[in-house]
PDB file of C-alpha atoms and ligand atoms in Angstrom:
ATOM      1  CA  MET Z 545     -10.974   1.260  25.652  1.00 46.00           C
ATOM      2  CA  THR Z 546     -10.923   4.317  24.144  1.00 46.00           C
ATOM      3  CA  LEU Z 547     -13.654   4.291  20.825  1.00 51.00           C
ATOM      4  CA  CYS Z 548     -12.673   5.981  17.889  1.00 51.00           C
ATOM      5  CA  ARG Z 549     -14.382   8.423  15.826  1.00 50.00           C
ATOM      6  CA  ILE Z 550     -14.247   7.168  12.413  1.00 49.00           C
ATOM      7  CA  GLU Z 551     -14.961  10.233   9.740  1.00 44.00           C
ATOM      8  CA  PRO Z 552     -16.975   9.543   7.056  1.00 43.00           C
ATOM      9  CA  ILE Z 553     -15.332  10.669   3.984  1.00 43.00           C
ATOM     10  CA  SER Z 554     -16.615  12.164   0.529  1.00 39.00           C
ATOM     11  CA  PHE Z 555     -15.463  10.663  -2.780  1.00 39.00           C
ATOM     12  CA  GLU Z 556     -15.665  13.461  -4.751  1.00 37.00           C
ATOM     13  CA  THR Z 557     -13.062  12.845  -7.980  1.00 35.00           C
ATOM     14  CA  PRO Z 558     -12.764   8.957  -8.197  1.00 38.00           C
ATOM     15  CA  LYS Z 559      -9.434   8.217  -6.449  1.00 44.00           C
ATOM     16  CA  GLY Z 560      -7.319   5.834  -6.944  1.00 42.00           C
ATOM     17  CA  GLU Z 561      -5.058   6.538  -4.339  1.00 42.00           C
ATOM     18  CA  PRO Z 562      -1.373   4.136  -4.101  1.00 44.00           C
ATOM     19  CA  ASP Z 563      -2.933   0.864  -4.841  1.00 60.00           C
ATOM     20  CA  LEU Z 564      -0.468  -0.847  -2.177  1.00 86.00           C
ATOM     21  CA  ARG Z 565      -1.075  -4.086   0.036  1.00 92.00           C
ATOM     22  CA  ILE Z 566      -2.133  -2.328   3.303  1.00 96.00           C
ATOM     23  CA  LEU Z 567      -2.282  -5.274   6.512  1.00 97.00           C
ATOM     24  CA  ILE Z 568      -4.489  -3.589   9.347  1.00 98.00           C
ATOM     25  CA  VAL Z 569      -4.244  -5.120  13.242  1.00 98.00           C
ATOM     26  CA  GLU Z 570      -6.585  -3.725  15.500  1.00 97.00           C
ATOM     27  CA  ASP Z 571      -8.920  -5.913  18.066  1.00 96.00           C
ATOM     28  CA  GLU Z 572     -11.851  -3.445  17.618  1.00 95.00           C
ATOM     29  CA  PRO Z 573     -14.203  -4.614  15.449  1.00 93.00           C
ATOM     30  CA  THR Z 574     -16.058  -2.014  14.360  1.00 94.00           C
ATOM     31  CA  LEU Z 575     -12.933   0.280  14.331  1.00 94.00           C
ATOM     32  CA  GLY Z 576     -10.981  -2.312  12.022  1.00 96.00           C
ATOM     33  CA  THR Z 577     -13.528  -3.279   9.546  1.00 96.00           C
ATOM     34  CA  GLN Z 578     -14.192   0.931   8.959  1.00 94.00           C
ATOM     35  CA  LEU Z 579     -10.517   1.098   8.181  1.00 95.00           C
ATOM     36  CA  LYS Z 580     -10.450  -1.865   6.256  1.00 96.00           C
ATOM     37  CA  SER Z 581     -13.287  -0.622   4.019  1.00 94.00           C
ATOM     38  CA  THR Z 582     -12.090   2.869   3.718  1.00 93.00           C
ATOM     39  CA  LEU Z 583      -9.037   2.057   3.229  1.00 93.00           C
ATOM     40  CA  GLU Z 584      -9.998  -0.073   0.093  1.00 92.00           C
ATOM     41  CA  GLN Z 585     -11.929   2.910  -1.019  1.00 90.00           C
ATOM     42  CA  ASN Z 586      -8.819   4.632  -1.423  1.00 87.00           C
ATOM     43  CA  GLY Z 587      -7.446   2.519  -3.371  1.00 85.00           C
ATOM     44  CA  TYR Z 588      -5.496   0.124  -1.471  1.00 91.00           C
ATOM     45  CA  ALA Z 589      -5.532  -4.056  -1.088  1.00 92.00           C
ATOM     46  CA  VAL Z 590      -6.054  -4.422   2.693  1.00 95.00           C
ATOM     47  CA  ASP Z 591      -5.605  -7.108   4.872  1.00 96.00           C
ATOM     48  CA  LEU Z 592      -7.232  -7.360   8.728  1.00 97.00           C
ATOM     49  CA  SER Z 593      -6.236  -8.997  11.412  1.00 98.00           C
ATOM     50  CA  VAL Z 594      -7.769  -8.893  14.914  1.00 97.00           C
ATOM     51  CA  ASP Z 595      -4.897 -10.027  17.146  1.00 97.00           C
ATOM     52  CA  GLY Z 596      -1.441 -10.491  17.467  1.00 97.00           C
ATOM     53  CA  GLU Z 597      -0.434 -13.776  16.493  1.00 97.00           C
ATOM     54  CA  ASP Z 598      -2.281 -13.773  13.495  1.00 97.00           C
ATOM     55  CA  GLY Z 599      -1.516 -10.314  12.582  1.00 98.00           C
ATOM     56  CA  HIS Z 600       2.453 -11.212  12.918  1.00 97.00           C
ATOM     57  CA  PHE Z 601       2.351 -14.174  11.454  1.00 96.00           C
ATOM     58  CA  LEU Z 602       0.828 -12.740   8.339  1.00 96.00           C
ATOM     59  CA  GLY Z 603       3.881 -10.017   8.579  1.00 96.00           C
ATOM     60  CA  SER Z 604       6.049 -12.192   8.862  1.00 94.00           C
ATOM     61  CA  THR Z 605       4.807 -14.354   5.517  1.00 92.00           C
ATOM     62  CA  GLU Z 606       3.390 -11.660   3.147  1.00 90.00           C
ATOM     63  CA  ASP Z 607       4.392  -9.104   1.561  1.00 87.00           C
ATOM     64  CA  TYR Z 608       3.240  -5.560   2.599  1.00 93.00           C
ATOM     65  CA  ASP Z 609       3.900  -1.631   1.384  1.00 92.00           C
ATOM     66  CA  ALA Z 610       2.949  -0.861   5.238  1.00 96.00           C
ATOM     67  CA  VAL Z 611       0.831  -1.613   8.692  1.00 97.00           C
ATOM     68  CA  VAL Z 612      -1.106  -0.120  10.329  1.00 98.00           C
ATOM     69  CA  LEU Z 613      -0.950  -1.670  14.195  1.00 97.00           C
ATOM     70  CA  ASP Z 614      -2.951  -1.078  17.739  1.00 96.00           C
ATOM     71  CA  LEU Z 615      -0.749  -1.623  20.459  1.00 93.00           C
ATOM     72  CA  GLY Z 616      -3.164  -3.198  22.583  1.00 92.00           C
ATOM     73  CA  LEU Z 617      -4.358  -6.646  20.985  1.00 95.00           C
ATOM     74  CA  PRO Z 618      -4.882 -10.086  22.304  1.00 95.00           C
ATOM     75  CA  GLU Z 619      -2.194 -13.400  22.460  1.00 94.00           C
ATOM     76  CA  ILE Z 620       0.469 -11.082  21.024  1.00 96.00           C
ATOM     77  CA  ASP Z 621       0.518  -7.247  21.943  1.00 94.00           C
ATOM     78  CA  GLY Z 622       1.814  -4.470  19.532  1.00 95.00           C
ATOM     79  CA  LEU Z 623       5.229  -3.692  20.610  1.00 94.00           C
ATOM     80  CA  THR Z 624       6.244  -7.198  20.724  1.00 95.00           C
ATOM     81  CA  VAL Z 625       4.652  -8.053  17.468  1.00 97.00           C
ATOM     82  CA  LEU Z 626       6.334  -5.145  16.045  1.00 95.00           C
ATOM     83  CA  GLY Z 627       9.850  -5.664  17.453  1.00 94.00           C
ATOM     84  CA  MET Z 628       9.681  -9.319  16.018  1.00 95.00           C
ATOM     85  CA  TRP Z 629       8.981  -8.423  13.290  1.00 95.00           C
ATOM     86  CA  ARG Z 630      11.881  -6.645  13.382  1.00 92.00           C
ATOM     87  CA  LYS Z 631      14.192  -8.908  14.431  1.00 91.00           C
ATOM     88  CA  GLU Z 632      13.115 -11.070  11.079  1.00 91.00           C
ATOM     89  CA  ASN Z 633      13.948  -8.143   8.663  1.00 87.00           C
ATOM     90  CA  ARG Z 634      10.185  -7.241   7.700  1.00 90.00           C
ATOM     91  CA  ASN Z 635      11.094  -3.603   6.599  1.00 88.00           C
ATOM     92  CA  PHE Z 636       7.584  -2.720   5.759  1.00 93.00           C
ATOM     93  CA  PRO Z 637       6.682   0.556   7.439  1.00 95.00           C
ATOM     94  CA  VAL Z 638       4.491   0.416  10.187  1.00 96.00           C
ATOM     95  CA  LEU Z 639       2.152   3.315  12.231  1.00 96.00           C
ATOM     96  CA  VAL Z 640       1.527   2.578  15.597  1.00 95.00           C
ATOM     97  CA  LEU Z 641      -2.032   3.174  16.991  1.00 93.00           C
ATOM     98  CA  THR Z 642      -1.340   4.703  20.476  1.00 87.00           C
ATOM     99  CA  ALA Z 643      -3.658   5.052  23.316  1.00 79.00           C
ATOM    100  CA  ARG Z 644      -4.949   8.785  23.311  1.00 66.00           C
ATOM    101  CA  ASP Z 645      -2.072  11.054  24.840  1.00 68.00           C
ATOM    102  CA  SER Z 646      -0.145   8.173  26.437  1.00 75.00           C
ATOM    103  CA  TRP Z 647       3.053   9.854  25.743  1.00 75.00           C
ATOM    104  CA  SER Z 648       4.997   6.475  27.198  1.00 80.00           C
ATOM    105  CA  ASP Z 649       2.946   4.405  24.112  1.00 81.00           C
ATOM    106  CA  LYS Z 650       4.446   6.908  21.362  1.00 78.00           C
ATOM    107  CA  VAL Z 651       8.061   6.666  22.992  1.00 81.00           C
ATOM    108  CA  ALA Z 652       8.169   2.936  22.947  1.00 83.00           C
ATOM    109  CA  GLY Z 653       6.131   1.890  19.804  1.00 82.00           C
ATOM    110  CA  LEU Z 654       8.728   4.746  18.055  1.00 81.00           C
ATOM    111  CA  ASP Z 655      11.714   2.828  20.202  1.00 82.00           C
ATOM    112  CA  ALA Z 656      10.265  -0.827  19.122  1.00 84.00           C
ATOM    113  CA  GLY Z 657      10.825   0.133  15.110  1.00 86.00           C
ATOM    114  CA  ALA Z 658       7.221   2.053  14.483  1.00 91.00           C
ATOM    115  CA  ASP Z 659       7.689   4.580  11.837  1.00 91.00           C
ATOM    116  CA  ASP Z 660       5.034   6.930  12.742  1.00 91.00           C
ATOM    117  CA  TYR Z 661       1.993   7.146  15.154  1.00 90.00           C
ATOM    118  CA  LEU Z 662      -1.526   8.003  15.633  1.00 91.00           C
ATOM    119  CA  ALA Z 663      -3.018   8.641  19.062  1.00 90.00           C
ATOM    120  CA  LYS Z 664      -7.001   7.434  18.641  1.00 90.00           C
ATOM    121  CA  PRO Z 665      -9.845   8.868  18.405  1.00 89.00           C
ATOM    122  CA  PHE Z 666      -8.301  10.026  14.982  1.00 91.00           C
ATOM    123  CA  GLN Z 667      -9.147  11.303  11.581  1.00 91.00           C
ATOM    124  CA  THR Z 668      -9.228   8.836   8.833  1.00 90.00           C
ATOM    125  CA  GLU Z 669      -8.181  11.108   6.795  1.00 90.00           C
ATOM    126  CA  GLU Z 670      -5.249  11.297   8.716  1.00 93.00           C
ATOM    127  CA  LEU Z 671      -4.267   8.620   8.549  1.00 94.00           C
ATOM    128  CA  ILE Z 672      -4.363   7.898   4.727  1.00 93.00           C
ATOM    129  CA  ALA Z 673      -2.394  10.900   4.790  1.00 92.00           C
ATOM    130  CA  ARG Z 674       0.606   9.789   6.588  1.00 93.00           C
ATOM    131  CA  LEU Z 675       0.090   6.033   5.294  1.00 92.00           C
ATOM    132  CA  ARG Z 676       1.062   7.918   1.838  1.00 89.00           C
ATOM    133  CA  ALA Z 677       3.340   9.627   3.076  1.00 89.00           C
ATOM    134  CA  LEU Z 678       5.298   6.165   4.577  1.00 91.00           C
ATOM    135  CA  ILE Z 679       5.091   4.564   1.552  1.00 88.00           C
ATOM    136  CA  ARG Z 680       6.523   7.954  -0.380  1.00 83.00           C
ATOM    137  CA  ARG Z 681       8.984   7.609   2.388  1.00 83.00           C
ATOM    138  CA  ALA Z 682       9.809   3.947   1.793  1.00 83.00           C
ATOM    139  CA  SER Z 683       9.763   3.736  -1.751  1.00 77.00           C
ATOM    140  CA  GLY Z 684      12.571   6.999  -1.939  1.00 71.00           C
ATOM    141  CA  ASN Z 685       9.558   8.910  -3.632  1.00 63.00           C
ATOM    142  CA  THR Z 686       9.172  12.433  -2.301  1.00 64.00           C
ATOM    143  CA  SER Z 687       6.412  13.854  -4.801  1.00 71.00           C
ATOM    144  CA  SER Z 688       3.177  12.178  -5.050  1.00 76.00           C
ATOM    145  CA  GLU Z 689       3.788  11.912  -8.548  1.00 83.00           C
ATOM    146  CA  LEU Z 690       5.921   8.890 -10.244  1.00 87.00           C
ATOM    147  CA  THR Z 691       7.776   9.024 -13.775  1.00 89.00           C
ATOM    148  CA  ALA Z 692       8.722   7.297 -16.525  1.00 90.00           C
ATOM    149  CA  GLY Z 693      10.050   9.255 -19.380  1.00 88.00           C
ATOM    150  CA  PRO Z 694       6.812  10.307 -21.153  1.00 90.00           C
ATOM    151  CA  VAL Z 695       4.477   8.751 -18.493  1.00 93.00           C
ATOM    152  CA  ARG Z 696       3.257  10.420 -15.370  1.00 93.00           C
ATOM    153  CA  LEU Z 697       1.313   9.306 -12.817  1.00 92.00           C
ATOM    154  CA  ASP Z 698      -0.172  11.091  -9.516  1.00 88.00           C
ATOM    155  CA  THR Z 699      -0.485   8.692  -6.456  1.00 81.00           C
ATOM    156  CA  ARG Z 700      -2.793  11.545  -5.209  1.00 76.00           C
ATOM    157  CA  SER Z 701      -5.459  12.176  -7.726  1.00 80.00           C
ATOM    158  CA  GLY Z 702      -5.359   8.877  -9.337  1.00 85.00           C
ATOM    159  CA  ARG Z 703      -4.203  10.451 -12.644  1.00 90.00           C
ATOM    160  CA  VAL Z 704      -2.166   8.824 -15.199  1.00 94.00           C
ATOM    161  CA  THR Z 705      -0.671  11.252 -18.640  1.00 94.00           C
ATOM    162  CA  LEU Z 706       1.530  10.065 -21.480  1.00 93.00           C
ATOM    163  CA  ALA Z 707       3.426  12.944 -22.732  1.00 91.00           C
ATOM    164  CA  GLY Z 708       0.975  15.389 -20.736  1.00 90.00           C
ATOM    165  CA  GLU Z 709      -2.538  13.302 -22.625  1.00 93.00           C
ATOM    166  CA  PRO Z 710      -4.937  11.892 -19.867  1.00 94.00           C
ATOM    167  CA  VAL Z 711      -4.955   8.058 -20.175  1.00 95.00           C
ATOM    168  CA  LYS Z 712      -7.527   6.273 -18.480  1.00 94.00           C
ATOM    169  CA  LEU Z 713      -6.645   2.953 -16.733  1.00 93.00           C
ATOM    170  CA  THR Z 714      -8.783   0.186 -15.223  1.00 89.00           C
ATOM    171  CA  ALA Z 715      -8.325   0.130 -11.044  1.00 85.00           C
ATOM    172  CA  GLN Z 716      -6.134  -3.263 -11.742  1.00 84.00           C
ATOM    173  CA  GLU Z 717      -3.926  -1.558 -14.700  1.00 90.00           C
ATOM    174  CA  TYR Z 718      -3.912   1.400 -12.018  1.00 91.00           C
ATOM    175  CA  LYS Z 719      -2.545  -0.581  -9.276  1.00 89.00           C
ATOM    176  CA  LEU Z 720       0.004  -2.826 -11.635  1.00 92.00           C
ATOM    177  CA  LEU Z 721       1.813   0.666 -13.351  1.00 94.00           C
ATOM    178  CA  SER Z 722       1.785   2.339  -9.686  1.00 91.00           C
ATOM    179  CA  TYR Z 723       3.523  -0.763  -8.100  1.00 90.00           C
ATOM    180  CA  LEU Z 724       6.202  -1.264 -10.943  1.00 93.00           C
ATOM    181  CA  MET Z 725       6.677   2.855 -10.642  1.00 91.00           C
ATOM    182  CA  HIS Z 726       7.180   2.912  -6.808  1.00 87.00           C
ATOM    183  CA  HIS Z 727       9.650   0.336  -8.108  1.00 88.00           C
ATOM    184  CA  LYS Z 728      11.038   1.415 -10.738  1.00 89.00           C
ATOM    185  CA  GLY Z 729      14.497   0.050 -12.736  1.00 88.00           C
ATOM    186  CA  LYS Z 730      13.764  -2.459 -10.084  1.00 89.00           C
ATOM    187  CA  VAL Z 731      13.274  -5.860 -11.970  1.00 92.00           C
ATOM    188  CA  VAL Z 732       9.270  -7.376 -10.071  1.00 92.00           C
ATOM    189  CA  SER Z 733       8.163 -10.491 -10.404  1.00 91.00           C
ATOM    190  CA  ARG Z 734       4.923 -12.077 -11.366  1.00 88.00           C
ATOM    191  CA  THR Z 735       4.794 -13.304  -7.484  1.00 85.00           C
ATOM    192  CA  GLU Z 736       5.499  -9.844  -5.916  1.00 86.00           C
ATOM    193  CA  LEU Z 737       3.253  -8.326  -7.899  1.00 87.00           C
ATOM    194  CA  ILE Z 738       0.217 -10.353  -7.127  1.00 84.00           C
ATOM    195  CA  GLU Z 739       1.366 -10.174  -4.047  1.00 80.00           C
ATOM    196  CA  HIS Z 740       1.459  -6.503  -3.690  1.00 78.00           C
ATOM    197  CA  ILE Z 741      -1.553  -5.366  -5.454  1.00 77.00           C
ATOM    198  CA  TYR Z 742      -4.278  -8.264  -4.478  1.00 73.00           C
ATOM    199  CA  ASP Z 743      -5.828  -8.769  -1.242  1.00 64.00           C
ATOM    200  CA  GLN Z 744      -5.827 -12.398   0.053  1.00 57.00           C
ATOM    201  CA  ASP Z 745      -9.324 -13.104  -1.884  1.00 58.00           C
ATOM    202  CA  PHE Z 746      -8.257 -12.371  -5.169  1.00 59.00           C
ATOM    203  CA  ASP Z 747      -7.633 -14.921  -7.646  1.00 63.00           C
ATOM    204  CA  ARG Z 748      -4.140 -15.339  -7.944  1.00 63.00           C
ATOM    205  CA  ASP Z 749      -3.185 -16.985 -11.404  1.00 66.00           C
ATOM    206  CA  SER Z 750      -0.261 -15.320 -12.262  1.00 61.00           C
ATOM    207  CA  ASN Z 751      -1.825 -14.742 -16.249  1.00 78.00           C
ATOM    208  CA  THR Z 752      -4.022 -12.365 -14.737  1.00 82.00           C
ATOM    209  CA  ILE Z 753      -0.622 -10.239 -14.763  1.00 86.00           C
ATOM    210  CA  GLU Z 754       0.197 -10.992 -17.982  1.00 89.00           C
ATOM    211  CA  VAL Z 755      -3.218  -9.663 -19.484  1.00 89.00           C
ATOM    212  CA  PHE Z 756      -3.058  -6.483 -17.131  1.00 90.00           C
ATOM    213  CA  VAL Z 757       0.469  -5.704 -18.679  1.00 93.00           C
ATOM    214  CA  THR Z 758      -0.824  -6.329 -22.410  1.00 94.00           C
ATOM    215  CA  ARG Z 759      -3.621  -3.611 -21.832  1.00 95.00           C
ATOM    216  CA  ILE Z 760      -0.993  -1.313 -20.233  1.00 95.00           C
ATOM    217  CA  ARG Z 761       1.080  -1.205 -22.973  1.00 95.00           C
ATOM    218  CA  LYS Z 762      -1.403  -0.890 -25.374  1.00 96.00           C
ATOM    219  CA  LYS Z 763      -2.859   2.022 -23.560  1.00 96.00           C
ATOM    220  CA  LEU Z 764       0.764   3.611 -23.140  1.00 94.00           C
ATOM    221  CA  GLY Z 765       3.262   2.215 -25.495  1.00 91.00           C
ATOM    222  CA  ALA Z 766       4.655  -1.081 -25.720  1.00 88.00           C
ATOM    223  CA  ASP Z 767       8.264  -0.180 -24.040  1.00 88.00           C
ATOM    224  CA  VAL Z 768       6.572   1.015 -20.906  1.00 90.00           C
ATOM    225  CA  ILE Z 769       6.922  -2.261 -19.623  1.00 93.00           C
ATOM    226  CA  THR Z 770       9.646  -4.503 -20.294  1.00 92.00           C
ATOM    227  CA  THR Z 771       9.482  -8.373 -19.293  1.00 92.00           C
ATOM    228  CA  ILE Z 772      12.360  -9.959 -17.748  1.00 90.00           C
ATOM    229  CA  ARG Z 773      12.082 -13.822 -19.588  1.00 89.00           C
ATOM    230  CA  GLY Z 774      11.696 -15.864 -16.286  1.00 87.00           C
ATOM    231  CA  LEU Z 775      12.118 -13.276 -13.835  1.00 90.00           C
ATOM    232  CA  GLY Z 776       9.137 -10.681 -14.239  1.00 92.00           C
ATOM    233  CA  TYR Z 777       9.292  -7.148 -15.343  1.00 94.00           C
ATOM    234  CA  SER Z 778      10.662  -3.090 -15.283  1.00 93.00           C
ATOM    235  CA  LEU Z 779       9.540  -0.227 -16.012  1.00 92.00           C
ATOM    236  CA  ASP Z 780      12.572   2.302 -16.480  1.00 86.00           C
ATOM    237  CA  ASP Z 781      13.523   5.792 -18.252  1.00 81.00           C
ATOM    238  CA  PRO Z 782      13.937   4.629 -21.591  1.00 70.00           C
ATOM    239  CA  ALA Z 783      17.430   5.872 -22.501  1.00 62.00           C
ATOM    240  CA  GLU Z 784      15.614   7.723 -25.717  1.00 51.00           C
ATOM    241  CA  PRO Z 785      12.099   9.229 -26.621  1.00 49.00           C
ATOM    242  CA  THR Z 786       9.280   6.642 -26.024  1.00 45.00           C
ATOM    243  CA  ARG Z 787       7.291   5.396 -29.238  1.00 48.00           C
ATOM    244  CA  SER Z 788       4.270   3.330 -28.883  1.00 47.00           C
TER     245      SER Z 788
HETATM  246 CA1  LIG C 981      -6.899  -2.873  20.870  1.00 77.00          CA
END
C-alpha cells in the first residue's frame, strides 16, 4: 500500500477558491479525510466516499463539478467506476490517483475517460491546482478571472470587484455568485445551485438561495442576477452598463 504524504498548506490570505462541489473516492482513511478538509479549507463543498460502490452511486446521482478518484478501491475498482460513469454520460472532470510510477495505471485511467492523473504521493497544492484547471476547462474558462459586465471574480484569490472596487461577500454568497459566473448565460435552477454549492449536510431549504441572491443583488446591483420565473436564475453580460 502506498501511503501519501500530505503537505501542510499555509493560508496567508482568506482563500475563496472555486467554491464548487467535489467528490473524493478514496479508501485510505487518513488520506481521504485530509484531502476533504484541505479542499474544504479552499472553499469547495466536498463529499467523501470510501469504496467504489458508494462512490459510483454518488457520482451517478449527485452533481459534481469534479471528482478525485483513487483506482485501488474496495467493492468496485476505480477504473470500472469511471467507465460506468462515462457510459452513463456523467461528464464531470475526473482526476485519477494512481500508485506511484504505475505507468500502466495512468494509461488505463486516461483510456477509461480520466481528464488528468496524479501519482501518489503528491503535494496537496498540486492536486488543488490541477482540480482548479480541470474545472475551468470544463466550464470553458481558461483564465482564473470570470467577468460579467462590471463584476469581476478571481477564482484564484477569491476577490470580487464591482467596477474595480472590491466587494466583500460571505463564503456562501461567493459560492453562489461563482457558480453562476462559471455558467454565465445559462439558466441555473435552484436545485442545481443547492446541489452544486452545498455538501450533503447543508440545510437544503431553497429559500436560503433566494436570501443569498437578494444579498448579492444588494452588494453588486439589482440586475446582476436575473430571476427566471419558475426556472431559476441566470447571470449575463448586461447589454448596457449596469446601474445599481
Ligand atoms: Ca486505494
